[in-house]
Structure formats: C-alpha cells, structure tokens
Short mmCIF file of C-alpha atoms in Angstrom, two decimals:
data_model
loop_
_atom_site.label_atom_id
_atom_site.label_comp_id
_atom_site.label_asym_id
_atom_site.label_seq_id
_atom_site.Cartn_x
_atom_site.Cartn_y
_atom_site.Cartn_z
CA MET I 360 228.22 -18.22 163.30
CA ASP I 361 227.40 -14.69 164.36
CA TYR I 362 223.63 -14.28 164.83
CA LYS I 363 223.76 -10.70 166.10
CA PRO I 364 222.87 -9.19 162.65
CA LEU I 365 219.44 -10.90 162.87
CA ALA I 366 218.57 -8.46 165.64
CA LYS I 367 218.35 -5.71 162.98
CA LEU I 368 215.11 -7.29 161.72
CA PHE I 369 213.39 -6.35 165.01
CA THR I 370 214.61 -2.81 165.44
CA SER I 371 212.23 0.17 165.18
CA ALA I 372 214.18 1.51 162.24
CA ASP I 373 213.84 -1.67 160.22
CA ILE I 374 210.20 -2.27 161.12
CA SER I 375 209.56 1.28 159.85
CA LYS I 376 211.26 0.30 156.55
CA VAL I 377 209.04 -2.77 156.23
CA ALA I 378 205.98 -0.65 156.96
CA LYS I 379 206.96 1.50 153.97
CA GLY I 380 207.48 -1.50 151.68
CA ASN I 381 211.30 -1.66 151.96
CA PHE I 382 212.38 -5.29 152.57
CA SER I 383 216.09 -4.89 151.81
CA THR I 384 217.28 -5.98 155.26
CA VAL I 385 215.02 -9.05 155.18
CA VAL I 386 216.32 -10.04 151.77
CA GLU I 387 219.93 -9.44 152.73
CA LEU I 388 219.69 -11.57 155.87
CA GLN I 389 217.77 -14.33 154.16
CA GLU I 390 220.66 -14.61 151.71
CA SER I 391 223.18 -14.71 154.57
CA TYR I 392 221.61 -17.37 156.81
CA GLY I 393 220.92 -20.86 155.57
CA GLU I 394 218.17 -21.35 158.13
CA LEU I 395 216.17 -18.60 156.37
CA ALA I 396 217.00 -19.47 152.78
CA ASP I 397 214.06 -21.72 151.98
CA LEU I 398 211.36 -19.87 153.84
CA ASP I 399 208.56 -18.47 151.67
CA THR I 400 206.79 -15.73 153.67
CA LEU I 401 207.90 -12.71 155.66
CA ARG I 402 206.06 -14.18 158.68
CA ASP I 403 208.09 -17.40 158.48
CA ILE I 404 211.36 -15.43 158.26
CA TYR I 405 210.55 -13.36 161.34
CA GLU I 406 209.51 -16.46 163.29
CA GLU I 407 212.72 -18.38 162.43
CA ALA I 408 215.00 -15.38 162.87
CA TYR I 409 213.41 -14.84 166.30
CA ARG I 410 213.90 -18.51 167.21
CA LEU I 411 217.57 -18.17 166.37
CA LEU I 412 217.95 -15.01 168.41
CA ARG I 413 216.34 -16.62 171.45
CA LEU I 414 218.88 -19.41 171.28
CA LYS I 415 222.00 -17.61 170.02
CA TYR I 416 221.66 -13.87 170.82
CA PRO I 417 218.97 -13.23 173.48
CA ASN I 418 219.04 -9.42 173.42
CA GLU I 419 216.60 -6.97 175.11
CA TYR I 420 214.06 -7.30 172.27
CA VAL I 421 213.82 -11.04 172.92
CA VAL I 422 213.21 -10.59 176.64
CA LYS I 423 210.69 -7.78 176.09
CA ASN I 424 208.83 -9.91 173.59
CA THR I 425 208.85 -12.85 176.00
CA ILE I 426 207.36 -10.63 178.69
CA ALA I 427 204.70 -9.49 176.24
CA ASN I 428 203.81 -13.12 175.30
CA ARG I 429 204.13 -14.80 178.69
CA ILE I 430 202.95 -12.06 181.02
CA LEU I 431 200.78 -9.50 179.21
CA LEU I 432 199.11 -12.02 176.91
CA GLY I 433 199.70 -15.22 178.92
CA LYS I 434 198.69 -14.14 182.44
CA HIS I 435 196.57 -11.03 181.82
CA SER I 436 194.07 -9.72 179.30
CA MET I 437 194.61 -6.66 177.16
CA ASN I 438 191.06 -5.70 178.11
CA THR I 439 192.22 -5.08 181.64
CA ALA I 440 196.01 -4.63 181.33
CA SER I 441 198.45 -2.52 179.35
CA MET I 442 202.17 -2.91 178.78
CA LEU I 443 204.31 0.20 178.56
CA SER I 444 207.82 0.32 177.16
CA GLU I 445 210.62 2.70 178.17
CA LEU I 446 208.47 4.62 180.68
CA ARG I 447 210.46 7.52 182.02
CA ILE I 448 210.87 7.61 185.78
CA GLY I 449 213.09 10.50 186.80
CA ILE I 450 216.34 10.18 184.84
CA ASN I 451 215.73 6.49 184.17
CA LYS I 452 213.52 4.60 181.71
CA ALA I 453 211.79 1.45 182.93
CA ASP I 454 212.16 -1.30 180.28
CA CYS I 455 208.62 -2.75 180.72
CA VAL I 456 205.73 -1.84 182.98
CA VAL I 457 202.58 -3.97 183.00
CA VAL I 458 199.62 -2.11 184.53
CA ASN I 459 196.43 -3.86 185.58
CA GLY I 460 195.33 -3.80 189.25
CA LEU I 461 199.00 -3.44 190.09
CA SER I 462 201.85 -1.71 188.35
CA THR I 463 204.70 -4.13 187.87
CA CYS I 464 208.08 -2.92 186.46
CA TYR I 465 210.41 -5.36 184.70
CA GLU I 466 213.95 -4.12 184.44
CA ILE I 467 215.87 -6.28 181.92
CA LYS I 468 219.53 -7.13 182.23
CA THR I 469 220.77 -9.30 179.40
CA GLN I 470 224.23 -10.83 179.17
CA PHE I 471 225.20 -7.79 177.10
CA ASP I 472 224.19 -5.24 179.80
CA SER I 473 226.07 -3.71 182.71
CA LEU I 474 224.66 -3.76 186.24
CA LYS I 475 226.35 -0.46 187.12
CA ARG I 476 223.21 1.66 187.13
CA LEU I 477 220.92 -1.04 188.58
CA PRO I 478 220.90 0.17 192.26
CA ASP I 479 219.89 3.71 191.23
CA GLN I 480 217.28 2.34 188.79
CA LEU I 481 215.75 0.17 191.50
CA GLN I 482 215.56 2.99 194.00
CA ALA I 483 213.57 5.03 191.47
CA TYR I 484 211.27 2.21 190.33
CA ASN I 485 210.52 1.17 193.91
CA ARG I 486 209.19 4.68 194.55
CA ALA I 487 206.87 4.61 191.50
CA PHE I 488 205.48 1.08 191.05
CA ASP I 489 203.67 -1.46 193.19
CA LYS I 490 206.24 -4.18 192.36
CA THR I 491 209.64 -4.30 190.58
CA TYR I 492 211.38 -7.33 189.13
CA VAL I 493 214.84 -7.61 187.60
CA VAL I 494 214.80 -10.01 184.68
CA THR I 495 218.31 -11.19 184.42
CA HIS I 496 220.47 -13.46 182.27
CA GLU I 497 222.03 -16.26 184.30
CA SER I 498 225.48 -14.70 183.91
CA HIS I 499 224.32 -11.83 186.17
CA LEU I 500 222.20 -13.93 188.53
CA ASN I 501 224.67 -14.18 191.42
CA SER I 502 225.42 -10.45 191.31
CA VAL I 503 221.72 -9.59 191.24
CA LEU I 504 221.01 -11.91 194.14
CA LYS I 505 223.87 -10.28 196.12
CA LEU I 506 222.31 -6.89 195.45
CA HIS I 507 218.96 -8.27 196.55
CA ASP I 508 220.51 -9.26 199.90
CA GLU I 509 221.62 -5.65 200.36
CA MET I 510 218.33 -4.04 199.26
CA PRO I 511 215.48 -6.58 199.24
CA VAL I 512 212.97 -4.25 197.60
CA PHE I 513 212.69 -6.12 194.26
CA GLY I 514 212.03 -9.56 192.89
CA VAL I 515 214.26 -11.60 190.58
CA ILE I 516 213.34 -13.59 187.48
CA LYS I 517 215.86 -15.51 185.41
CA ALA I 518 215.72 -15.41 181.63
CA ASN I 519 216.50 -19.02 180.68
CA LYS I 520 218.72 -20.23 177.84
CA ASN I 521 215.71 -21.06 175.66
CA GLY I 522 214.39 -17.54 175.95
CA ASN I 523 211.68 -18.35 178.50
CA LEU I 524 211.29 -16.84 181.93
CA SER I 525 211.69 -18.72 185.18
CA ARG I 526 209.30 -18.56 188.05
CA PRO I 527 210.49 -15.76 190.35
CA VAL I 528 213.77 -16.70 192.05
CA LYS I 529 212.80 -13.99 194.51
CA GLU I 530 209.27 -12.66 194.82
CA ALA I 531 208.87 -8.88 194.64
CA PRO I 532 207.47 -7.26 197.80
CA GLN I 533 204.60 -4.86 197.33
CA ASN I 534 205.64 -1.25 197.64
CA THR I 535 203.65 1.04 199.98
CA ALA I 536 205.82 4.21 199.94
CA PHE I 537 205.44 6.30 196.78
CA ASP I 538 207.20 9.43 195.62
CA LEU I 539 204.23 11.29 194.12
CA GLU I 540 206.37 14.01 192.54
CA LEU I 541 208.54 11.43 190.83
CA MET I 542 205.43 9.67 189.49
CA TYR I 543 203.82 12.90 188.34
CA TYR I 544 206.74 13.72 186.05
CA SER I 545 206.05 10.47 184.20
CA LEU I 546 202.57 11.61 183.18
CA ARG I 547 201.63 13.28 179.92
CA LYS I 548 199.38 16.29 179.68
CA PRO I 549 196.12 14.42 178.95
CA GLU I 550 196.87 12.13 181.88
CA TYR I 551 197.62 14.69 184.54
CA THR I 552 194.83 16.94 183.33
CA ASN I 553 192.35 14.09 183.62
CA ILE I 554 193.54 13.23 187.11
CA ALA I 555 192.99 16.85 188.18
CA LYS I 556 189.55 16.81 186.58
CA THR I 557 188.66 13.56 188.41
CA VAL I 558 189.77 14.96 191.76
CA LEU I 559 188.16 18.40 191.36
CA GLY I 560 185.01 17.22 189.55
CA GLU I 561 185.60 19.71 186.73
CA GLU I 562 188.23 20.83 184.24
CA PRO I 563 191.09 22.79 185.83
CA LYS I 564 190.35 26.52 185.44
CA VAL I 565 193.78 27.96 185.18
CA PRO I 566 195.80 29.57 182.34
CA CYS I 567 197.73 27.12 180.12
CA TYR I 568 201.08 28.24 181.50
CA GLU I 569 199.93 27.34 185.03
CA LEU I 570 198.29 24.01 184.20
CA PHE I 571 201.31 21.74 184.79
CA ASP I 572 202.07 23.16 188.24
CA PHE I 573 198.43 23.31 189.23
CA CYS I 574 197.80 19.70 188.31
CA LYS I 575 200.98 18.74 190.08
CA SER I 576 199.79 20.32 193.31
CA VAL I 577 196.46 18.50 193.03
CA PHE I 578 198.16 15.13 192.43
CA CYS I 579 200.81 15.53 195.10
CA SER I 580 198.29 16.58 197.74
CA LEU I 581 196.41 13.26 197.41
CA PRO I 582 196.90 10.34 199.81
CA SER I 583 199.53 8.13 198.23
CA ASP I 584 197.17 5.15 197.75
CA LYS I 585 194.65 7.38 195.95
CA ALA I 586 197.43 8.99 193.82
CA ASN I 587 198.79 5.58 192.89
CA GLN I 588 195.35 4.33 191.85
CA LEU I 589 194.78 7.36 189.57
CA PHE I 590 198.33 7.03 188.21
CA LYS I 591 197.66 3.46 187.14
CA GLU I 592 194.17 4.07 185.82
CA ASN I 593 195.32 6.92 183.57
CA LEU I 594 198.41 5.17 182.26
CA LYS I 595 196.28 2.16 181.41
CA HIS I 596 193.58 4.25 179.77
CA PHE I 597 195.70 6.73 177.76
CA ARG I 598 198.41 4.29 176.77
CA LYS I 599 196.20 1.37 175.96
CA ASN I 600 197.75 -1.17 173.65
CA ASP I 601 196.32 -1.72 170.16
CA HIS I 602 194.68 -5.06 170.75
CA LYS I 603 193.70 -5.72 167.16
CA PHE I 604 197.19 -5.03 165.76
CA ILE I 605 198.99 -7.06 168.47
CA ASN I 606 196.64 -9.99 168.07
CA SER I 607 197.31 -9.98 164.28
CA LEU I 608 201.10 -10.27 164.80
CA PRO I 609 203.00 -13.56 165.13
CA GLU I 610 204.57 -14.39 168.43
CA SER I 611 207.95 -13.07 167.32
CA LEU I 612 206.55 -9.55 166.72
CA LYS I 613 204.19 -8.89 169.63
CA ASN I 614 206.64 -6.39 171.10
CA ILE I 615 206.64 -4.15 168.03
CA GLY I 616 202.94 -3.53 168.65
CA ILE I 617 203.78 -2.36 172.18
CA SER I 618 207.17 -0.70 171.96
CA TYR I 619 207.19 1.02 168.57
CA LYS I 620 205.18 3.96 167.26
CA ILE I 621 203.58 2.80 164.03
CA ASP I 622 200.79 4.74 162.34
CA ARG I 623 197.59 3.07 161.05
CA LYS I 624 198.83 2.87 157.44
CA GLY I 625 202.05 1.26 158.60
CA LYS I 626 200.23 -1.30 160.70
CA THR I 627 198.05 -2.30 157.76
CA SER I 628 201.08 -2.57 155.55
CA ILE I 629 202.97 -4.77 158.01
CA ILE I 630 200.02 -7.15 158.49
CA SER I 631 199.44 -7.55 154.75
CA SER I 632 203.18 -8.03 154.06
CA LEU I 633 203.57 -10.86 156.60
CA LEU I 634 201.62 -13.33 154.47
CA ASN I 635 203.10 -12.32 151.12
CA ASN I 636 205.64 -14.53 149.36
CA ILE I 637 209.13 -13.28 150.00
CA GLU I 638 209.95 -13.54 146.28
CA GLN I 639 207.38 -10.82 145.68
CA GLN I 640 209.01 -8.71 148.31
CA ARG I 641 212.43 -9.44 146.81
CA GLY I 642 211.27 -8.22 143.49
CA TYR I 643 209.86 -5.02 144.96
CA THR I 644 213.17 -4.39 146.77
CA ASN I 645 215.03 -4.78 143.45
CA VAL I 646 212.70 -2.27 141.88
CA LEU I 647 213.44 0.15 144.70
CA SER I 648 217.19 -0.28 144.18
CA ILE I 649 216.93 0.25 140.44
CA SER I 650 214.82 3.36 140.95
CA LYS I 651 217.32 4.80 143.37
CA GLY I 652 220.16 4.06 141.00
CA GLN I 653 218.37 5.79 138.09
CA ALA I 654 217.53 8.78 140.27
CA VAL I 655 221.21 9.24 141.05
#
C-alpha cells in the first residue's frame, strides 16, 4: 500500500487548514486507510499516521520531528536551546540547527533525496556552525562515508528503519574557522542591530539606509570566536521556540511548532482540535463543503 499520501497531514499547508477548522484532508485519509478508520480523536489520527510514515515513508518531516524529539527535547532543554528550521546560509538552507552552547547543523538526506549538492552544502555549513552532521538514510550511508573520507569536516548519523537516530557513525569535529560575512547574511535586522548595540554599548547612530552595512562592518571586525558567540546568542534569543505550544503537542507534531509559522489563534485552534472527537470534525467539514456548494 502507498503511504506517501499520509505525508500531506504534516505539511505546512494542511496544518494551516486544520488551524482554520478545515479537516477535509484528515477525513479523506481516515476513510482511505484502515489503520486510521476506528480512531476517535484528531490526536490519535496524527499519532498513528506518523507511526506509519516512520515505518513506510520516512520523509524529511519524520527525520526533523525525530531530531526535535530526540535531540532538542531529549538531550537539551528549551530553556537553554532553540531549534531553527531552514536557516539560510548563503545560497543554501540548513535543514535543522540546534543552538545552545554550540551551534549544530543537521543536514537531512532521506532515501528520496539526492546527494548532488551535499559537498557544497557542507562547505557552507562548516563555515557557519560549530558542528555539522549529515543525517542519512541507510541507502546513502556508504556514499556519505566515502564523502567523509574526502572531506572529514562533518559527522554522520544514520536514520534507522524504525525512524530513530543512531549514535554518530562519525563524530563531528568542532569548527574553528568561521566566515563572518556568510554568517552575517543569515541574521535578521533585530539580530544584527542588537549585536552592533552590544559591541558598541549603544544603538547604532546611522541613517536607516546605512544600517545594514554599518552593522556588517561591526560584526565582521570582531574576533571570530566573539562573533560566533554573539551569532548564537542572538539566534537563540530572537528565534526562541514557543515552549508552551510545543509541549502541548503530541510527539508526532513537535516539528510543526518549530518549522511552521502559526499565529496565536491558529495554535489555540490546533490544540483544542486535537482532543475533539473526529466525528465532530467530520460534521464540520461536511458543513464547509455544503456551504461552498451553495455559494457556487
């Protein structure tokens, strides 16, 4: 049986629909998969659909969610660590970055991914983070280990068949050579402005149109260890995870609280919907369909 359609439940687009009270995808998939047919709540459906994805179709969401559960929540504390998703580094986007005392990048390569861009990605990440790991499906493991022999600047973790992560197959070395300009371009205005304020002891006193370049010169003139420390502190502070929302989510949905932009109203709606009986949601979806039909 094809389990790929279950991945739709965990996309940003469908989570946004659920936040707005539209459960059409949930209802459709519950009717299509026998494993979901007898489940009563939205929470139970997400948990079972996620279990099936882990076993049958371990896509990027599954691996990110595992990193969130096993590393961010399992090894660290959200009081002292933040997890960032799709952080832009030059022309690349790092899949996951966990920032606490160290910045650790996790680049995910599922069985559905190509390794073509991996060398370029690793070169960029190794200039921006303390440590970098490739989290790879076993089908890519030999190729990733071969690449490691050629450029041993990263660690290797295997994503196991059951959706868990192995202990590092190769430990990541700690980077000491940073590209400050590359790192600076990953910062948002409040972050680079605050760094300049910290360094100068006062708000930057330049016209708005000069602010970006002025703050860049301040950041790039710092010793690399000081710049790296301020880089991590400001990412962690300004992109802090929503602890309360994440802690309210079941294990299958931790990553939506990290990777997706959901407003306060949407978060409240999602949490309340998780415990509702799916038959209530099904009825509401039918009402939506009828209303749309009448509107047409």
